[in-house]
Tab-separated table of C-alpha atoms and ligand atoms in Angstrom:
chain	number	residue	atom	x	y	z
I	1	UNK	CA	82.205	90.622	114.853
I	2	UNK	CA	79.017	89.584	115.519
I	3	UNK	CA	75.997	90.841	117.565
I	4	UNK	CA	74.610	88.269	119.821
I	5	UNK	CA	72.125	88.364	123.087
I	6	UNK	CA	72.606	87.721	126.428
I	7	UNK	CA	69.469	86.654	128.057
I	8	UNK	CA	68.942	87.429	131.734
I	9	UNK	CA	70.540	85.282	134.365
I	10	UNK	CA	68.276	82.463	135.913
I	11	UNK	CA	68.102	81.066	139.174
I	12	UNK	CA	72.158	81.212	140.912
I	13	UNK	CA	73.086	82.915	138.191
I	14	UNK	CA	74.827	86.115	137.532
I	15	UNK	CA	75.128	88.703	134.647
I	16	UNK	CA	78.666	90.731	134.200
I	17	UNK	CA	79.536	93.521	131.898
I	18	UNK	CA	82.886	92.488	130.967
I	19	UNK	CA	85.334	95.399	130.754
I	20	UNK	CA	88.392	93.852	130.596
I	21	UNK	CA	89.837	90.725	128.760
I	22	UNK	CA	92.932	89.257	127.771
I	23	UNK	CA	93.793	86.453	125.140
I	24	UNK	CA	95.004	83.721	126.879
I	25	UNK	CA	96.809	81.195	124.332
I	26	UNK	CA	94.126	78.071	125.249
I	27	UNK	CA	91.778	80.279	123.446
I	28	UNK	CA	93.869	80.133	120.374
I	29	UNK	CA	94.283	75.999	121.180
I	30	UNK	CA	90.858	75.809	120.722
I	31	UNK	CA	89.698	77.895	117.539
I	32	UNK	CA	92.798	76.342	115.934
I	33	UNK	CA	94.186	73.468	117.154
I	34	UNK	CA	91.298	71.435	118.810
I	35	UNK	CA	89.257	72.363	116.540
I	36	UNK	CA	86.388	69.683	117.597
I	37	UNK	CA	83.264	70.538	116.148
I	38	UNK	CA	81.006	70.013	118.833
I	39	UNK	CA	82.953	72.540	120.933
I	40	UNK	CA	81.151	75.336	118.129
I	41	UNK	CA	79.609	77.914	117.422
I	42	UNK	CA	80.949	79.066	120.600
I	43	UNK	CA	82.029	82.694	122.207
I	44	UNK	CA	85.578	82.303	123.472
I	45	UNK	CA	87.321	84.256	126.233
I	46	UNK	CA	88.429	83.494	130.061
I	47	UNK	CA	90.506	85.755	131.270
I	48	UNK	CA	88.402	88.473	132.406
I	49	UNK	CA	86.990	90.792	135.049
I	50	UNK	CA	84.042	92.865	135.109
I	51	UNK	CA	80.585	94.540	136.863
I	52	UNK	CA	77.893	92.704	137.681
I	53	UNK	CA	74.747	93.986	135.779
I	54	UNK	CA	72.209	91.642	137.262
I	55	UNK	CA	71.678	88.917	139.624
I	56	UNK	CA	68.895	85.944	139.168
I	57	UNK	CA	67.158	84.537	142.097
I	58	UNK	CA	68.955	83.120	145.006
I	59	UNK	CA	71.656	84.965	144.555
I	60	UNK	CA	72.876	86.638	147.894
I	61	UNK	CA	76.851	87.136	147.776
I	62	UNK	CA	76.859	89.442	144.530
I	63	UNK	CA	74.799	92.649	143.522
I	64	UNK	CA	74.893	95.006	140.578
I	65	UNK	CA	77.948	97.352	140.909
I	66	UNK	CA	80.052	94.315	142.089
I	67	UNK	CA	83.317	93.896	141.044
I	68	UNK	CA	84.188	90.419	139.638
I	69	UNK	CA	86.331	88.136	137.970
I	70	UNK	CA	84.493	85.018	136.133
I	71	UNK	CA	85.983	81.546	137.067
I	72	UNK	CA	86.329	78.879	134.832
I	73	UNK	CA	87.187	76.235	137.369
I	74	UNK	CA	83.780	76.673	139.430
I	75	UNK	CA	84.789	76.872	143.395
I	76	UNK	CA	81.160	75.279	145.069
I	77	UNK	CA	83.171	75.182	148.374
I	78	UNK	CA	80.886	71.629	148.990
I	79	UNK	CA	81.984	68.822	147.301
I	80	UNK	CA	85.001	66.412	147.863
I	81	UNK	CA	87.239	68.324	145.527
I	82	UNK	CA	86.862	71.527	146.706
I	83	UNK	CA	87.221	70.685	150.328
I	84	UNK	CA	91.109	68.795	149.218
I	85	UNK	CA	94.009	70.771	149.465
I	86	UNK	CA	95.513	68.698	146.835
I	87	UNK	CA	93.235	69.971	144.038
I	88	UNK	CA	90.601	72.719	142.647
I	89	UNK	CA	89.292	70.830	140.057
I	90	UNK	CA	85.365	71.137	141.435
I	91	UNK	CA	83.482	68.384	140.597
I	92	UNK	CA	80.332	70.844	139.316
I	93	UNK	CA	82.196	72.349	137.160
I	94	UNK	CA	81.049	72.875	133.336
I	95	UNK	CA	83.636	71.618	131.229
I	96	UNK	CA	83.979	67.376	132.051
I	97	UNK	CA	83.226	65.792	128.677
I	98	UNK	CA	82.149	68.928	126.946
I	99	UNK	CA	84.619	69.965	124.292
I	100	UNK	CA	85.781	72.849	126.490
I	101	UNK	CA	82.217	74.844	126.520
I	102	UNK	CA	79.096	74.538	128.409
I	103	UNK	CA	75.744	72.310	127.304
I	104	UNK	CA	73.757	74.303	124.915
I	105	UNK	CA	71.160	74.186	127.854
I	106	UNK	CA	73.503	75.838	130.147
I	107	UNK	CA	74.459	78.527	127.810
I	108	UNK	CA	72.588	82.139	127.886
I	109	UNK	CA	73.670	83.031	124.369
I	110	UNK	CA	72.497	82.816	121.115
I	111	UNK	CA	72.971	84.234	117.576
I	112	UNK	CA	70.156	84.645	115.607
I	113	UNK	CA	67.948	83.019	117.464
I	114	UNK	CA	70.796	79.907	117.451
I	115	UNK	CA	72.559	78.471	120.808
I	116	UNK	CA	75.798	79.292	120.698
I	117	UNK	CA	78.065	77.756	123.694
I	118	UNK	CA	79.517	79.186	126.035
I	119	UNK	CA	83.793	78.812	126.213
I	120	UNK	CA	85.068	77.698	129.304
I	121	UNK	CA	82.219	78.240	130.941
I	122	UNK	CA	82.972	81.977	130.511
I	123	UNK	CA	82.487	83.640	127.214
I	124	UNK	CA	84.115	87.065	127.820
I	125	UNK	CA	85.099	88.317	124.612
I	126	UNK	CA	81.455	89.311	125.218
I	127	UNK	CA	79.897	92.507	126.803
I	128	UNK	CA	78.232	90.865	128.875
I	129	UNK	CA	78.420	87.062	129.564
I	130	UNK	CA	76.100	84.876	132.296
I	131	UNK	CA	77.705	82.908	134.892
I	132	UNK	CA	76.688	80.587	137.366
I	133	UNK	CA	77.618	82.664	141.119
I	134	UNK	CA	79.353	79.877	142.211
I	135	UNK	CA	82.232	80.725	138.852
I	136	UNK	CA	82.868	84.248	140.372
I	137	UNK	CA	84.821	86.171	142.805
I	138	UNK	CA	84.377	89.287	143.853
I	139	UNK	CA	87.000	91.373	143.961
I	140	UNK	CA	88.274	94.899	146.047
I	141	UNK	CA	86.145	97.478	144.354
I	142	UNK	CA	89.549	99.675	143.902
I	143	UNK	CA	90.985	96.781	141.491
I	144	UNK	CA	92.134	98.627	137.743
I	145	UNK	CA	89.779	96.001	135.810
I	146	UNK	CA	92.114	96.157	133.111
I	147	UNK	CA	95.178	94.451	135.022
I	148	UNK	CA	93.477	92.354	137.138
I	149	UNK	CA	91.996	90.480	134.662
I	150	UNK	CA	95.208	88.362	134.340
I	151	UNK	CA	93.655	86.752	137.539
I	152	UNK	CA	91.410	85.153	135.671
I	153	UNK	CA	93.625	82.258	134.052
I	154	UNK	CA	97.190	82.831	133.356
I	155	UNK	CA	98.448	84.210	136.567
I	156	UNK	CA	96.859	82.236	139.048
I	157	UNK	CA	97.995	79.269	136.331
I	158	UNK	CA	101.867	80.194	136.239
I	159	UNK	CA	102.425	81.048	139.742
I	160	UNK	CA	100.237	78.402	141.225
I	161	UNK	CA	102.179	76.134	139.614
I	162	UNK	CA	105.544	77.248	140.700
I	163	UNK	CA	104.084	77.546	144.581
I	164	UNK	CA	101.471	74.717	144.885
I	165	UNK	CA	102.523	71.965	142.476
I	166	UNK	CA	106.062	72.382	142.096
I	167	UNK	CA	106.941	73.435	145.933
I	168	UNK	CA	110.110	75.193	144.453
I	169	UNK	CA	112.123	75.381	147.095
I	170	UNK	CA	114.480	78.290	148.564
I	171	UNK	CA	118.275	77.984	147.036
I	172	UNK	CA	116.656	76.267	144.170
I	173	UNK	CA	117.550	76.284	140.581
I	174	UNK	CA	114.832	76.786	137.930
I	175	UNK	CA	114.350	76.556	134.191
I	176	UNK	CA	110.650	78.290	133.046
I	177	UNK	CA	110.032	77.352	129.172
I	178	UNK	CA	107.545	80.038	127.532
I	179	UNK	CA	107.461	83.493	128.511
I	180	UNK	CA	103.488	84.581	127.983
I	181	UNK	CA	101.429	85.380	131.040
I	182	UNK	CA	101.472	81.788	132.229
I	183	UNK	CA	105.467	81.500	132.140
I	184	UNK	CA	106.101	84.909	133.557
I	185	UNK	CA	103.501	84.416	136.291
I	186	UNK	CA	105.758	80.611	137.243
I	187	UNK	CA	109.044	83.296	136.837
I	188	UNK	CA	107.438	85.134	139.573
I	189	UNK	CA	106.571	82.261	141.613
I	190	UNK	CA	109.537	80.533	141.292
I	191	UNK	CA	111.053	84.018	143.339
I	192	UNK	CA	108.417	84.022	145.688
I	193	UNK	CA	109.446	80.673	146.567
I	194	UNK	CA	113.090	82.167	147.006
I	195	UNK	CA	114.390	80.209	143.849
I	196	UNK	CA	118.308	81.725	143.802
I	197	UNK	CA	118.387	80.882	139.849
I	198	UNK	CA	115.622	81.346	137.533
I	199	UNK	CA	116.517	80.761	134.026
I	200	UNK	CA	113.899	82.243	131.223
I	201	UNK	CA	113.748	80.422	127.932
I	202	UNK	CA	112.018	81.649	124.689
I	203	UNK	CA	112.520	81.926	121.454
I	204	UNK	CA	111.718	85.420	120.927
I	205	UNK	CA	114.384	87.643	121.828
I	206	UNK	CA	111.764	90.436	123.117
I	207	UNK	CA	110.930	88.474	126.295
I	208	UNK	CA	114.620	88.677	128.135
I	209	UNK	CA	113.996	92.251	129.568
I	210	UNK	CA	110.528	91.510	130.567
I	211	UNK	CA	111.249	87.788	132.504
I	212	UNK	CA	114.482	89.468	133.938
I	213	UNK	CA	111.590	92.834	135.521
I	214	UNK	CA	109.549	89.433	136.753
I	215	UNK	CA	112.702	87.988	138.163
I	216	UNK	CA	114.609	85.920	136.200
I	217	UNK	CA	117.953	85.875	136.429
I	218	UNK	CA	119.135	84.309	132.989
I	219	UNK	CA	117.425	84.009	129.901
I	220	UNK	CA	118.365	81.732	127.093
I	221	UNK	CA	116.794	82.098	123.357
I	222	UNK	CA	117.418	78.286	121.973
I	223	UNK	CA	117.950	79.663	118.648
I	224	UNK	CA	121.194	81.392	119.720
I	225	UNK	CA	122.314	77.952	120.380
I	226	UNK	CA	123.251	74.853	117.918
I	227	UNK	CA	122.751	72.208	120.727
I	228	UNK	CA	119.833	70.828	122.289
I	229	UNK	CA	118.710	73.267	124.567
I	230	UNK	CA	118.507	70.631	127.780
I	231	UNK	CA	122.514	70.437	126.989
I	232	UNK	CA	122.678	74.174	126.936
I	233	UNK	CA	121.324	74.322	130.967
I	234	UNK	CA	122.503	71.390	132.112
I	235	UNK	CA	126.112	73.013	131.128
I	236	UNK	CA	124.864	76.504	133.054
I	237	UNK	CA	123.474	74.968	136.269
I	238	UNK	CA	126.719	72.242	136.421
I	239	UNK	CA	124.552	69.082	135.804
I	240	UNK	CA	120.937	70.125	135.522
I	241	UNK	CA	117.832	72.470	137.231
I	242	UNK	CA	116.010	71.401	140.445
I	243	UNK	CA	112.221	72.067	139.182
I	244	UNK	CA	111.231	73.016	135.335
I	245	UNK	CA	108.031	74.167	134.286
I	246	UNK	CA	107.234	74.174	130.736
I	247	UNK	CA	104.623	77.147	129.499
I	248	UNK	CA	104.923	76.864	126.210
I	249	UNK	CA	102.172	73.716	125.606
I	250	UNK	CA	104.689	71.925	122.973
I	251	UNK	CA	105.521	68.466	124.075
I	252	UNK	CA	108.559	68.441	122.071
I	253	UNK	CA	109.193	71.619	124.590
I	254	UNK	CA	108.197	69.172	127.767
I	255	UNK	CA	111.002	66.982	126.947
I	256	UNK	CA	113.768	69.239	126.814
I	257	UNK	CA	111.950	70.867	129.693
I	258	UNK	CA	112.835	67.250	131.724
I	259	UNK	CA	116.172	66.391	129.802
I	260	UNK	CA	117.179	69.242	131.367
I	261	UNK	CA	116.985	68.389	134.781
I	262	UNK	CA	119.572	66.265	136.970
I	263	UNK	CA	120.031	62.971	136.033
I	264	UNK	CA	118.220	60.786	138.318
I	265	UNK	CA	115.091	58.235	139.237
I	266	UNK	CA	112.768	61.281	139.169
I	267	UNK	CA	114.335	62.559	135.663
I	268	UNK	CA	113.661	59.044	133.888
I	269	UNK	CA	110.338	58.290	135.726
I	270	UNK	CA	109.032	61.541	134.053
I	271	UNK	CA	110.769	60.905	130.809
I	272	UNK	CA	108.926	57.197	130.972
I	273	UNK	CA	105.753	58.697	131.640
I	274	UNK	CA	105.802	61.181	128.850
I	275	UNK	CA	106.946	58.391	126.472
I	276	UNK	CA	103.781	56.573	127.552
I	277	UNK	CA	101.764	59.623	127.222
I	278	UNK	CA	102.556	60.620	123.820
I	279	UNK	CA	103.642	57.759	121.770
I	280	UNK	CA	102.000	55.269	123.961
I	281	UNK	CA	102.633	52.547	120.491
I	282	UNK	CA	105.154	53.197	117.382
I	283	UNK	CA	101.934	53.297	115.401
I	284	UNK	CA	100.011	55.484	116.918
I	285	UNK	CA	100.131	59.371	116.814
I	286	UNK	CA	101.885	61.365	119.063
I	287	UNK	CA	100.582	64.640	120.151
I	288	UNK	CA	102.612	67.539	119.717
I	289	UNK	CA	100.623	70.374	121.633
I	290	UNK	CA	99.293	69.909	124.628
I	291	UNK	CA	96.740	72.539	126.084
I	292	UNK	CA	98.327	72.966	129.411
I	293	UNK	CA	101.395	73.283	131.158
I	294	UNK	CA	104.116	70.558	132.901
I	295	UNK	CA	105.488	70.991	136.015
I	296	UNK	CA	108.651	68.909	136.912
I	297	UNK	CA	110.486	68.532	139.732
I	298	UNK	CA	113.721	66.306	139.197
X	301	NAD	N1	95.206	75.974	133.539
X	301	NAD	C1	95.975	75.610	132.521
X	301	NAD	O1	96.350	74.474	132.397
X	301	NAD	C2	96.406	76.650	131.540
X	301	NAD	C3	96.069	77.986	131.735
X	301	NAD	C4	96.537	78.936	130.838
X	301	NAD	C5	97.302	78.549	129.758
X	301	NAD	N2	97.591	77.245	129.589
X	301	NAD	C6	98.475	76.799	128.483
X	301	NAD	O2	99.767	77.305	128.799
X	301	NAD	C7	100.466	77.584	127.595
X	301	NAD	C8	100.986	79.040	127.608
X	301	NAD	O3	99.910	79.958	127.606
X	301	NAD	P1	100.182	81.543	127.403
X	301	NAD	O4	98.841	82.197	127.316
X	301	NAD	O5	101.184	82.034	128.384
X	301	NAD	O6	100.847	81.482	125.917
X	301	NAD	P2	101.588	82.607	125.048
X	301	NAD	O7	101.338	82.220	123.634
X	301	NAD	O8	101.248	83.974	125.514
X	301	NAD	O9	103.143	82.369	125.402
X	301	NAD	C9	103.866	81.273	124.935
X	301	NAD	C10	105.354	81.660	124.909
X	301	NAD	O10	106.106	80.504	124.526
X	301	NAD	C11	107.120	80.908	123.614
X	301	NAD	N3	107.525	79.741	122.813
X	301	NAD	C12	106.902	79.184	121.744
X	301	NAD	N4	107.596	78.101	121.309
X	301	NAD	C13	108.666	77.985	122.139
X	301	NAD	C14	109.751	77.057	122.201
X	301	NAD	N5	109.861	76.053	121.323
X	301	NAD	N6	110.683	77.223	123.173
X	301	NAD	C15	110.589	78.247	124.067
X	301	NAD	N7	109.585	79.164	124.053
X	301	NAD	C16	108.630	79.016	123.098
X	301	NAD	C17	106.485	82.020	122.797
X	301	NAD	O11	107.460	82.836	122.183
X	301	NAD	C18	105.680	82.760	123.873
X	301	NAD	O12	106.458	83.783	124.500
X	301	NAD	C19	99.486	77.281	126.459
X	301	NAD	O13	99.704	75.952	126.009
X	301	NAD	C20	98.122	77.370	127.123
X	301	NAD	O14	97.153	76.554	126.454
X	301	NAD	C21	97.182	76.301	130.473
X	302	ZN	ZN1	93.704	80.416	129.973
X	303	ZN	ZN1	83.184	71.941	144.193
């Protein structure tokens, strides 16, 4: 633990006393697995919601008392990005190029007297943390902090990509791989969408009850099994799922999570693509995590 400052927001910026804040697992990709040293010293946390504390100049949607959740994908509501309905990826955002974290000119923290950047744009394992206002929404002041704060990253993640990439479609089968927030959230979209199978995988045991409360309607632990698990569901859905989402980040994961679905064009395209993706030559290295989750529909 260490004690750091926040300095005052500047001009469009706003400063939140984070109450809440989960761990969402692309916090763990990047203190362990990414690892890049340019993306340190760095305060980590995204998933978060909070009061804001103080506003700096030009600031005229938020006041102190606010309730808020930080955004790590920025929403400027101006440029080409954010006016498509195929994306959110806004094109001010703090992240392009940057290891994950803001420029050390961007960031409002420091460490003994040292920058230290600023994760995701967010920082919110943090008591307070500086944003820029166009990375916050407020929310309804009668929100519990502390379960809202899911919002922040692997709800919206999970169930936006079961309703807006996916489109799964009603009478649909489903397979979700990975059972954190992220997969339970694309459980729960995958009903909304009125999925009529939705078939939970993990490897721990413990998740069953929980995906089955989210609305799953199978769940399948590969360890119980001695065969690939793709051969496992294609066997329980008569020839394979309609969409799969994989929420684990493990590419080995991403192709069982398409191996699993019917056989057809759509099935091998994907399968080609991932091939090219990941061992792109039989010299080179292929990845084995990926921070981020796959969403096919076969
Ligand atoms: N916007 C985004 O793209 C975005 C947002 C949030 C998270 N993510 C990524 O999504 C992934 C999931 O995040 P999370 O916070 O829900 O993670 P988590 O660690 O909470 O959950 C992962 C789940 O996968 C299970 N699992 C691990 N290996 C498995 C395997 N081989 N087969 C089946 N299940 C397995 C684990 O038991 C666990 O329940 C991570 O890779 C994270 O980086 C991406
Ligand atoms: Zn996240
Ligand atoms: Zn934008």
């Amino acid at each position: 633990m260490e004690e750091i400052e926040v300095a005052p927001p500047q001009a469009n910026e706003v400063r939140i006393k984070i109450v809440a804040s989960a761990v969402c697992h692309s916090d763990l990709y990047h203190l362990f697995e990414s690892m890049h040293k340019d993306g340190f010293p760095t305060v980590l946390g995204h998933e978060a919601a909070g009061i804001v504390e103080s506003v700096g100049p030009g600031v005229t949607e938020f006041q102190p008392g606010d309730k808020v959740i930080p955004l790590f994908i920025s929403q400027c509501r101006e440029c080409r990005f954010c006016k498509s309905p195929k994306t959110n990826q806004c094109e001010k955002g703090w992240a392009s190029g940057r290891h994950n974290v803001m420029s050390p000119a961007d960031s409002r923290l420091t460490c003994k007297g040292k920058k230290v950047l600023q994760f995701m744009g967010t920082s919110t394992f943090s008591e307070y943390t500086v944003v820029n206002q166009m990375a916050v929404a407020k929310i309804d002041p009668a929100a519990p902090l502390d379960k809202v704060c899911l919002l922040g990253c692997g709800i919206c993640t999970g169930y936006g990509a079961a309703v807006n990439t996916a489109k799964v479609e009603p009478g649909s089968t489903c397979a979700v791989f990975g059972l954190g927030a992220v997969g339970l959230a694309a459980v729960m979209g995958c009903k909304a969408a009125g999925a009529k199978r939705i078939i939970a995988v993990d490897i721990n045991p413990e998740k069953s009850e929980k995906a089955k409360v989210f609305g799953a309607t199978d769940f399948v632990n590969p360890k119980d099994h001695s065969k690939p698990i793709s051969q496992v569901l294609s066997a329980m859905t008569g020839g394979g799922v309609d969409f799969s989402l994989e929420c684990v980040g493990n590419v080995g994961v991403m192709c069982l999570g398409v191996l699993c679905g019917r056989v057809g064009c759509q099935r091998n395209c994907w399968l080609d693509r991932l091939r090219r993706l990941f061992c792109p030559t039989p010299s080179a290295h292929g990845r084995t995590h990926m921070e981020g989750l796959c969403v096919w529909r076969l």
